[in-house]
XYZ file of C-alpha atoms in Angstrom:
612
model
C 9.499 3.741 30.181
C 12.171 3.748 27.484
C 9.828 4.860 24.693
C 8.922 8.013 26.603
C 5.152 7.911 26.095
C 2.295 5.479 26.744
C 1.026 5.284 23.189
C 2.483 5.475 19.715
C 2.055 8.759 17.806
C -0.866 9.406 15.450
C -0.579 7.349 12.272
C -0.344 10.666 10.379
C 2.909 11.344 12.223
C 4.737 8.550 10.404
C 6.723 8.595 7.208
C 7.949 5.621 5.242
C 11.328 4.639 3.821
C 12.098 1.474 1.891
C 14.157 -0.353 -0.701
C 11.458 -2.227 -2.685
C 11.930 -5.308 -0.500
C 10.664 -4.083 2.850
C 9.835 -0.760 4.456
C 10.153 1.080 7.765
C 7.916 3.652 9.448
C 9.618 6.555 11.203
C 7.714 9.064 13.328
C 8.192 12.813 13.343
C 9.988 12.205 16.668
C 12.775 10.362 14.848
C 11.671 6.953 16.108
C 11.776 3.986 13.765
C 8.736 2.096 15.064
C 8.044 -0.516 12.370
C 10.335 -2.699 10.293
C 10.039 -6.316 9.166
C 13.178 -7.951 7.775
C 14.152 -9.343 5.394
C 10.811 -9.065 3.518
C 7.555 -7.199 3.963
C 5.796 -10.160 5.587
C 8.722 -11.294 7.753
C 8.421 -11.079 11.542
C 9.017 -7.594 12.908
C 12.335 -6.304 14.184
C 10.817 -3.010 15.380
C 7.114 -2.703 16.186
C 6.659 -0.032 18.855
C 3.752 1.300 16.814
C 1.829 -1.769 18.039
C 3.382 -2.014 21.490
C 5.577 0.740 22.860
C 6.890 -1.499 25.665
C 7.617 -4.759 23.855
C 7.633 -3.944 20.155
C 11.101 -2.418 19.842
C 12.181 0.943 18.372
C 15.201 2.966 17.288
C 15.043 6.652 18.146
C 17.364 9.462 17.157
C 16.074 12.831 18.378
C 17.151 15.802 20.486
C 16.963 15.466 24.264
C 14.378 17.717 25.906
C 11.803 19.832 24.155
C 11.824 20.399 20.420
C 9.595 20.962 17.424
C 10.039 19.141 14.144
C 9.281 19.568 10.462
C 9.872 17.031 7.738
C 9.714 16.363 4.044
C 10.977 13.979 1.418
C 13.963 15.225 -0.529
C 12.413 16.251 -3.883
C 11.627 13.323 -6.163
C 12.863 10.738 -3.642
C 11.884 8.512 -0.755
C 14.684 9.886 1.427
C 13.051 11.298 4.550
C 14.403 14.505 6.081
C 13.364 15.541 9.591
C 14.544 18.841 11.039
C 14.406 19.371 14.804
C 14.376 22.854 16.311
C 15.553 23.040 19.919
C 16.303 25.886 22.282
C 20.036 25.446 21.667
C 20.252 24.489 18.018
C 18.933 22.730 14.912
C 19.406 19.072 14.071
C 18.805 17.454 10.679
C 18.117 13.729 10.329
C 18.172 11.942 6.962
C 16.682 8.439 6.813
C 16.784 5.961 3.964
C 17.151 2.331 3.014
C 19.916 2.491 0.378
C 19.205 1.489 -3.212
C 21.837 1.418 -5.946
C 22.237 1.206 -9.687
C 23.238 -2.213 -10.920
C 26.589 -0.916 -12.190
C 27.431 0.490 -8.741
C 26.466 -2.774 -7.069
C 28.806 -4.704 -9.368
C 31.762 -2.602 -8.283
C 31.109 -2.424 -4.553
C 30.357 -4.738 -1.651
C 26.792 -3.813 -0.743
C 24.930 -4.798 2.397
C 21.941 -6.941 1.508
C 19.587 -4.954 3.731
C 20.431 -1.664 5.420
C 18.873 1.286 7.203
C 21.090 4.360 7.009
C 20.561 7.361 9.285
C 22.616 10.526 8.861
C 22.587 13.096 11.666
C 23.813 16.646 11.160
C 23.855 19.610 13.511
C 22.891 22.561 11.343
C 23.080 25.328 13.937
C 24.134 25.756 17.578
C 24.534 22.531 19.510
C 22.110 19.715 20.248
C 22.267 16.927 22.808
C 20.955 13.633 21.464
C 18.407 11.265 22.929
C 19.194 8.056 21.067
C 17.897 4.601 21.938
C 18.443 1.455 19.909
C 16.151 -1.349 21.109
C 15.373 -4.035 18.523
C 12.856 -6.747 19.452
C 13.161 -9.482 16.782
C 10.466 -11.982 15.822
C 7.510 -9.917 17.041
C 9.290 -9.302 20.343
C 9.232 -12.965 21.309
C 12.797 -13.974 20.603
C 15.716 -14.082 22.995
C 18.748 -12.176 21.749
C 22.485 -12.287 22.355
C 24.155 -8.879 22.334
C 27.862 -8.405 21.636
C 29.762 -5.157 21.273
C 33.009 -4.708 19.401
C 34.633 -1.284 19.194
C 35.576 -1.789 15.535
C 32.552 -3.798 14.328
C 29.788 -2.248 16.399
C 26.829 -3.864 18.127
C 25.670 -7.288 17.020
C 22.258 -8.546 18.078
C 21.959 -12.231 17.300
C 18.714 -14.166 17.405
C 17.330 -17.375 16.038
C 17.255 -17.081 12.254
C 19.471 -14.032 11.840
C 21.359 -11.095 13.288
C 21.540 -7.337 12.897
C 24.726 -5.320 13.028
C 24.597 -1.736 14.194
C 27.507 0.621 13.548
C 27.898 4.317 14.295
C 30.538 6.978 14.833
C 28.457 8.271 17.740
C 29.100 6.930 21.228
C 26.422 4.290 21.909
C 26.699 2.399 25.183
C 24.864 -0.614 26.581
C 22.087 -0.539 29.044
C 19.754 -3.430 29.787
C 19.139 -5.044 26.357
C 19.305 -1.761 24.517
C 21.866 0.882 23.589
C 21.803 4.580 24.437
C 23.467 7.652 22.922
C 23.605 11.050 24.667
C 26.315 12.716 22.590
C 26.182 16.428 21.915
C 26.642 17.596 18.324
C 27.904 21.042 17.418
C 27.196 23.052 14.280
C 28.738 21.403 11.219
C 29.178 17.977 12.808
C 27.791 15.079 10.766
C 27.451 11.551 12.145
C 26.188 8.230 10.806
C 24.292 5.156 11.950
C 24.003 2.012 9.863
C 22.075 -1.168 10.637
C 22.417 -4.184 8.361
C 20.749 -7.572 8.389
C 22.303 -11.015 8.118
C 20.118 -14.071 7.601
C 22.267 -16.863 6.152
C 25.653 -15.775 4.877
C 28.229 -13.412 6.372
C 27.125 -9.812 6.836
C 28.552 -7.016 4.723
C 29.184 -4.171 7.163
C 28.975 -0.766 5.561
C 31.834 1.598 6.405
C 30.699 4.977 7.703
C 31.651 8.537 6.754
C 32.337 8.970 3.041
C 30.898 5.542 2.269
C 27.632 6.497 3.946
C 27.503 9.771 2.039
C 28.117 7.886 -1.202
C 25.274 5.478 -0.344
C 22.997 8.390 0.424
C 23.822 10.116 -2.874
C 23.309 6.853 -4.774
C 19.906 6.480 -3.140
C 18.878 10.068 -3.877
C 19.970 9.662 -7.485
C 18.181 6.309 -7.884
C 14.865 7.691 -6.673
C 15.172 10.896 -8.684
C 15.809 8.979 -11.860
C 12.813 6.771 -11.134
C 10.449 9.659 -10.411
C 11.741 11.587 -13.446
C 10.431 8.734 -15.588
C 6.871 9.658 -14.656
C 5.242 10.635 -17.952
C 2.244 12.305 -16.348
C 2.064 16.038 -17.101
C -1.542 16.696 -16.124
C -3.050 18.585 -13.183
C -2.080 17.819 -9.598
C 1.243 16.378 -10.797
C 2.979 16.862 -7.430
C 0.390 14.652 -5.704
C 0.527 12.068 -8.467
C 4.320 11.752 -8.333
C 4.303 11.405 -4.546
C 1.661 8.680 -4.833
C 3.750 6.917 -7.480
C 6.765 7.044 -5.150
C 4.657 5.641 -2.304
C 3.381 2.868 -4.568
C 6.919 2.049 -5.672
C 7.872 1.550 -2.011
C 5.226 -1.190 -1.844
C 6.682 -2.894 -4.915
C 8.659 -6.053 -4.173
C 11.264 -5.681 -6.894
C 12.513 -9.314 -7.067
C 9.076 -10.570 -8.147
C 7.126 -7.486 -9.272
C 4.450 -7.963 -6.589
C 2.792 -4.992 -4.854
C 1.808 -5.340 -1.200
C -1.365 -3.608 -0.035
C 0.499 -1.889 2.808
C 3.738 -2.515 4.702
C 2.036 -2.793 8.099
C -0.180 -5.108 10.109
C -2.970 -4.446 12.592
C -3.181 -0.669 12.398
C -6.868 -0.250 13.230
C -9.701 0.780 10.962
C -11.514 1.715 14.162
C -9.519 3.104 17.097
C -9.795 0.777 20.054
C -11.676 -1.747 17.934
C -10.999 -5.148 16.446
C -10.784 -4.328 12.720
C -7.043 -4.943 12.709
C -5.681 -6.923 9.779
C -2.358 -7.863 8.251
C -1.973 -6.133 4.878
C 1.555 -7.233 3.998
C 0.291 -9.356 1.108
C -0.655 -8.829 -2.497
C -4.391 -8.587 -3.131
C -5.793 -9.692 -6.471
C -8.607 -7.125 -6.106
C -6.089 -4.325 -6.694
C -4.859 -5.797 -9.972
C -6.555 -3.859 -12.759
C -6.369 -0.526 -10.953
C -2.667 -1.057 -10.261
C -2.015 -1.842 -13.915
C -3.979 1.253 -14.973
C -1.926 3.432 -12.633
C 1.484 2.174 -13.746
C 0.625 2.161 -17.451
C -1.014 5.577 -17.211
C 2.107 7.096 -15.660
C 4.443 5.488 -18.178
C 5.905 2.852 -15.846
C 5.481 -0.012 -18.271
C 8.326 -2.040 -16.722
C 6.556 -2.067 -13.367
C 3.224 -2.915 -15.012
C 4.785 -5.814 -16.964
C 6.563 -7.162 -13.892
C 3.392 -6.912 -11.828
C 1.219 -8.695 -14.395
C 3.861 -11.344 -14.983
C 3.851 -11.910 -11.232
C 0.038 -12.075 -11.280
C 0.017 -14.855 -13.846
C 3.006 -16.638 -12.367
C 2.081 -16.393 -8.693
C -1.401 -17.733 -9.276
C -0.104 -20.725 -11.246
C -0.379 -23.192 -8.371
C -4.022 -22.376 -7.651
C -5.291 -21.784 -11.199
C -7.907 -21.751 -12.415
C -9.060 -20.805 -8.935
C -7.533 -17.592 -7.632
C -6.792 -16.923 -3.992
C -7.746 -13.572 -2.531
C -4.123 -12.747 -1.775
C -0.618 -14.129 -2.162
C 2.755 -13.519 -0.601
C 5.345 -11.559 -2.588
C 6.685 -14.895 -3.824
C 3.277 -16.197 -4.850
C 2.742 -18.393 -1.815
C -0.395 -18.538 0.293
C -0.672 -15.809 2.887
C 0.256 -17.002 6.345
C -2.448 -18.387 8.561
C -3.966 -15.731 10.779
C -2.954 -15.664 14.433
C -3.173 -13.205 17.287
C -0.245 -11.718 19.210
C -2.101 -11.553 22.510
C 0.931 -10.255 24.413
C 0.882 -6.916 22.546
C -1.297 -3.968 23.550
C -2.096 -2.988 19.967
C -2.061 0.476 18.444
C -3.697 2.681 21.101
C -5.347 -0.369 22.712
C -6.757 -1.680 19.440
C -6.803 -5.420 19.891
C -6.327 -8.113 18.875
C -3.034 -7.665 17.044
C -3.176 -10.047 14.084
C -0.514 -11.329 11.712
C -1.328 -13.533 8.752
C -4.752 -13.066 7.204
C -7.824 -15.300 7.503
C -9.325 -13.834 4.331
C -6.918 -16.034 2.397
C -9.538 -18.821 2.376
C -12.443 -16.685 1.197
C -14.148 -16.902 -2.173
C -14.094 -13.504 -3.861
C -15.332 -13.587 -7.418
C -14.314 -10.010 -8.228
C -10.649 -11.014 -8.379
C -11.184 -12.816 -11.719
C -12.326 -9.653 -13.429
C -9.430 -7.781 -11.837
C -6.753 -10.196 -13.057
C -8.204 -10.566 -16.553
C -8.675 -6.812 -16.858
C -5.116 -6.127 -15.697
C -3.706 -8.636 -18.167
C -5.804 -7.350 -21.024
C -4.572 -3.808 -20.469
C -1.006 -4.912 -21.010
C -1.963 -7.181 -23.911
C -3.790 -4.354 -25.673
C -0.823 -2.075 -25.058
C 1.690 -4.639 -26.339
C -0.576 -5.893 -29.158
C 0.242 -9.500 -28.374
C -0.423 -12.351 -25.933
C 2.012 -15.204 -25.444
C 0.694 -18.766 -25.440
C 1.065 -19.290 -21.709
C -0.850 -16.118 -20.860
C -3.564 -16.970 -23.377
C -3.949 -20.388 -21.782
C -4.285 -18.788 -18.334
C -6.882 -16.298 -19.559
C -9.000 -18.986 -21.164
C -8.758 -21.104 -17.994
C -9.855 -18.224 -15.794
C -12.714 -17.527 -18.166
C -13.962 -21.099 -17.897
C -13.789 -20.916 -14.111
C -15.871 -17.737 -14.067
C -18.483 -19.201 -16.396
C -18.852 -22.144 -14.040
C -18.877 -20.275 -10.716
C -20.129 -16.721 -11.229
C -23.581 -17.541 -9.862
C -22.171 -18.477 -6.441
C -22.415 -16.140 -3.420
C -19.079 -14.828 -2.162
C -17.481 -12.493 0.386
C -17.182 -9.539 -1.977
C -14.535 -6.853 -2.231
C -14.615 -5.838 1.450
C -13.984 -9.324 2.878
C -16.499 -9.265 5.751
C -16.300 -12.159 8.194
C -19.977 -12.891 7.526
C -21.778 -15.536 5.415
C -21.370 -15.417 1.627
C -23.862 -13.292 -0.296
C -24.546 -12.264 -3.874
C -22.541 -9.032 -4.118
C -23.399 -6.865 -7.096
C -19.789 -5.689 -7.447
C -18.591 -9.292 -7.655
C -21.084 -9.981 -10.443
C -19.946 -6.803 -12.167
C -16.346 -8.000 -12.131
C -17.391 -11.393 -13.507
C -19.089 -9.469 -16.320
C -15.812 -7.526 -16.779
C -13.927 -10.825 -17.073
C -16.211 -12.025 -19.860
C -16.257 -8.664 -21.595
C -12.450 -8.356 -21.626
C -12.030 -11.865 -23.025
C -14.483 -11.092 -25.806
C -12.676 -7.879 -26.649
C -9.306 -9.597 -26.768
C -10.786 -12.188 -29.105
C -12.494 -9.623 -31.329
C -9.231 -7.714 -31.752
C -7.460 -10.916 -32.793
C -5.234 -11.143 -29.712
C -6.849 -14.126 -27.998
C -7.403 -17.225 -30.110
C -9.424 -20.371 -29.416
C -11.954 -18.682 -27.149
C -15.378 -20.297 -26.858
C -16.829 -17.067 -28.106
C -20.514 -17.879 -28.215
C -20.530 -19.401 -24.731
C -18.583 -16.476 -23.258
C -20.877 -13.962 -24.925
C -23.982 -15.769 -23.727
C -22.655 -15.818 -20.155
C -21.743 -12.139 -20.285
C -25.214 -11.186 -21.504
C -26.831 -13.332 -18.845
C -24.733 -11.574 -16.183
C -25.854 -8.160 -17.388
C -29.473 -9.191 -17.373
C -29.180 -10.457 -13.810
C -27.319 -7.361 -12.540
C -29.908 -5.099 -14.132
C -32.733 -7.000 -12.468
C -31.540 -8.333 -9.105
C -28.840 -5.709 -8.541
C -31.306 -2.863 -9.120
C -33.970 -1.684 -6.670
C -36.836 -0.208 -8.653
C -38.499 1.311 -5.603
C -35.362 3.161 -4.487
C -34.091 3.752 -8.038
C -30.592 2.550 -7.212
C -28.192 -0.292 -7.796
C -27.652 -2.123 -4.537
C -24.714 -3.690 -2.725
C -26.410 -7.102 -2.510
C -28.852 -8.722 -4.894
C -32.472 -7.954 -4.001
C -31.235 -5.573 -1.288
C -31.818 -1.957 -0.299
C -28.365 -0.810 0.825
C -25.763 0.867 -1.369
C -22.023 0.380 -1.473
C -19.320 2.714 -2.818
C -18.070 -0.019 -5.172
C -21.156 0.712 -7.312
C -19.327 3.860 -8.405
C -17.082 1.604 -10.494
C -19.802 0.734 -13.031
C -18.688 3.396 -15.544
C -14.984 2.788 -14.988
C -15.518 -0.822 -16.052
C -17.694 0.266 -18.988
C -20.826 -1.466 -17.748
C -22.841 1.750 -18.034
C -22.091 5.408 -18.640
C -21.844 7.675 -15.618
C -24.519 10.013 -16.966
C -27.058 7.231 -17.458
C -30.290 7.698 -15.468
C -29.651 4.601 -13.361
C -26.143 5.625 -12.339
C -27.178 9.215 -11.711
C -29.802 8.140 -9.195
C -27.415 5.552 -7.723
C -24.791 8.267 -7.232
C -27.377 10.450 -5.485
C -28.321 7.549 -3.217
C -24.668 6.850 -2.373
C -24.171 10.514 -1.527
C -27.228 10.491 0.680
C -26.344 7.301 2.568
C -22.542 7.174 2.597
C -21.298 10.776 2.755
C -19.096 11.432 5.777
C -18.276 15.100 5.190
C -16.594 17.181 2.491
C -14.738 14.808 0.155
C -15.404 11.828 2.432
C -17.321 8.658 1.726
C -17.868 5.480 3.717
C -17.534 2.249 1.764
C -20.814 0.989 3.256
C -22.868 1.365 6.411
C -24.159 -1.598 8.368
C -23.939 -3.221 11.780
C -20.232 -3.894 11.256
C -19.236 -0.357 10.429
C -19.943 1.975 13.407
C -16.739 3.776 14.324
C -15.084 2.929 11.043
C -13.636 5.819 9.057
C -14.342 7.067 5.556
C -12.645 4.802 3.035
C -9.778 6.457 1.173
C -10.119 4.939 -2.277
C -13.919 5.301 -2.211
C -13.456 9.058 -1.764
C -11.352 9.104 -4.937
C -13.873 6.870 -6.744
C -16.518 9.541 -6.185
C -14.307 12.171 -7.818
C -13.483 9.810 -10.679
C -17.165 9.030 -11.199
C -17.761 12.743 -11.751
C -14.785 12.965 -14.118
C -16.099 10.008 -16.103
C -19.225 11.982 -16.935
C -21.212 11.733 -13.743
C -20.698 15.478 -13.254
C -18.872 18.429 -14.749
C -15.101 18.688 -14.920
C -15.216 21.466 -12.347
C -17.200 19.291 -9.959
C -14.714 16.455 -10.365
C -11.745 18.732 -9.696
C -13.417 20.271 -6.656
C -14.181 16.831 -5.230
C -10.630 15.709 -5.914
C -9.179 18.741 -4.115
C -11.361 17.976 -1.109
C -9.919 14.463 -0.830
C -6.340 15.668 -1.294
C -6.517 17.605 1.969
C -6.631 14.351 3.964
C -3.060 13.313 3.165
C -0.523 13.786 5.930
C 2.184 16.433 5.655
C 4.299 14.022 3.547
C 1.509 13.366 1.025
C 0.770 9.883 2.361
C -2.638 8.228 2.846
C -3.796 5.367 4.982
C -6.721 3.097 4.317
C -9.327 5.266 6.019
C -9.927 8.792 7.319
C -11.577 9.682 10.625
C -14.428 12.028 9.588
C -14.382 13.781 12.969
C -10.670 14.637 13.082
C -9.331 13.988 9.583
C -6.789 11.599 11.113
C -5.539 8.593 9.196
C -6.847 5.153 10.186
C -5.854 1.645 9.136
C -2.702 0.195 7.655
C -0.323 2.796 6.357
C 0.543 3.904 3.772
C -2.143 2.198 1.757
C -1.403 1.354 -1.865
C -5.116 1.101 -2.741
C -5.702 4.740 -1.754
C -2.680 6.030 -3.669
C -3.791 4.019 -6.714
C -7.168 5.735 -6.423
C -5.489 9.147 -6.377
C -3.385 8.364 -9.449
C -6.249 6.930 -11.500
C -8.576 9.798 -10.645
C -5.934 12.318 -11.707
C -5.454 10.402 -14.968
C -9.210 10.449 -15.626
C -9.460 14.179 -14.859
C -6.548 14.845 -17.209
C -8.249 12.844 -19.979
C -11.482 14.784 -19.466
C -9.574 18.070 -19.536
C -7.842 17.122 -22.773
C -11.092 15.991 -24.350
C -12.956 19.168 -23.433
C -10.058 21.340 -24.494
C -9.960 19.603 -27.855
C -13.695 20.096 -28.298
C -13.382 23.797 -27.510
C -10.534 24.235 -29.954
C -12.451 22.365 -32.654
C -15.445 24.625 -32.088
């Protein structure tokens, strides 16, 4: 077996690199096991994380036994892995180069590149390198050619990748191998570039590679230095911002939920979905995170994409879109892959694209209103979109839907969906009252909003159990109920939300700092849900508890990041291991927004103390 083991490493053992167009996962064993080129949702080139035999991988590691440590270079998304062997120490730097515009104008730059720099720090180390791409989800025949001066070219239908290195790579059967030995002070380079239509720009090695690496380090440092957040837990917040930026598709401003597909929410189970799309449900929280950290450019680009990408379906909104605003691909199963640790089926595309989810209207209107209130203006086109979405909500809010968690079950009346419809109406009214949104049918919108509240307070509340419920007239709770105070529907210290919080704790707690999103027949084996854990801490910071309680809860959740500060979608309560697609933007957004809320509470209490 070329990969060297039957199963892929733990999800925690991966780090991510990227260039704001696509991203790659690299394990602590130096194996690049996931990359889709040229965009996030393109077919995979490497996917050993889903099938170690057929998925394809690119490993650079010491031969024999070793231990490894890793980190990101400070303030960057350049991944450094250090291998300790019996004979020496090897350092591996991985990145996907990014450049300043001025540098790009003066140099020929490869359109897409993965750059790997290998340095022997001490002693000598024999390499175990294997380069084994498997384009188009491993289902494409390839033609390999090898030129001493131009490197290895792997051509396939729809593109080609060029691989160049100053190490000695030699052919085996449809893969290349390197067993060179590096001595202390030696520094070598590997570069892989992608060609889809035009001629490939092949990056020279040596000094050119070092210049690319320094450009990339500088680009990321300048970006992270722009973070205006100076509150508590800043290190975690900045790392989450850097992770979120890696999920940003720079040409359009879109943010994908995660760069991966089919990493399981339940090991060995079938909850395996493709997250390489942009979910409308993340909209307002994403805008809050970027604006709160001072990244107004990213917030503006994201919201502009929101309004633009949804143009073809307005006033109806789809659940998700591609990075270019197209429908997500139709869901299909790759039945020839084993799946991550036997978790099948492996799915690409996403069937939730056809669902009705009413919460997305409140998310999009709330996201847009945040920017409008910050900018103190709304252009005519955006105003027209907002009014159109408002009319759609007024006409359809009483329908059952799938809700925020997208179950593959019949539509129901989800309380969170009704809440977000109320948010949509409330935000439109506020924009009108502040003079930003003209020509709103104010009385009709207000009447609808008030009717929504009345219904949520009656059918979304269980008098016997003294709790809001996940479904109208139901008995079960759902972690999304923790968002009531965040969306200003009710204060966190209100009697109804206090008893709802207690009920959620009683029914959904999964251990210190851990919370399930819900519990029903579909959820056995599923992990605690990352963003829900942060919602609990934010609920306390919003007034549901003391500041100290909020900080303690927040610290508990922080311990479930991997050693690089990255979170997946879920957390295994038994082991603390990461589950689901990785890294997950939703979870990192939750971390950022909770830190922002804690910082606001700190500032408010400090001001009160000083005034006293």
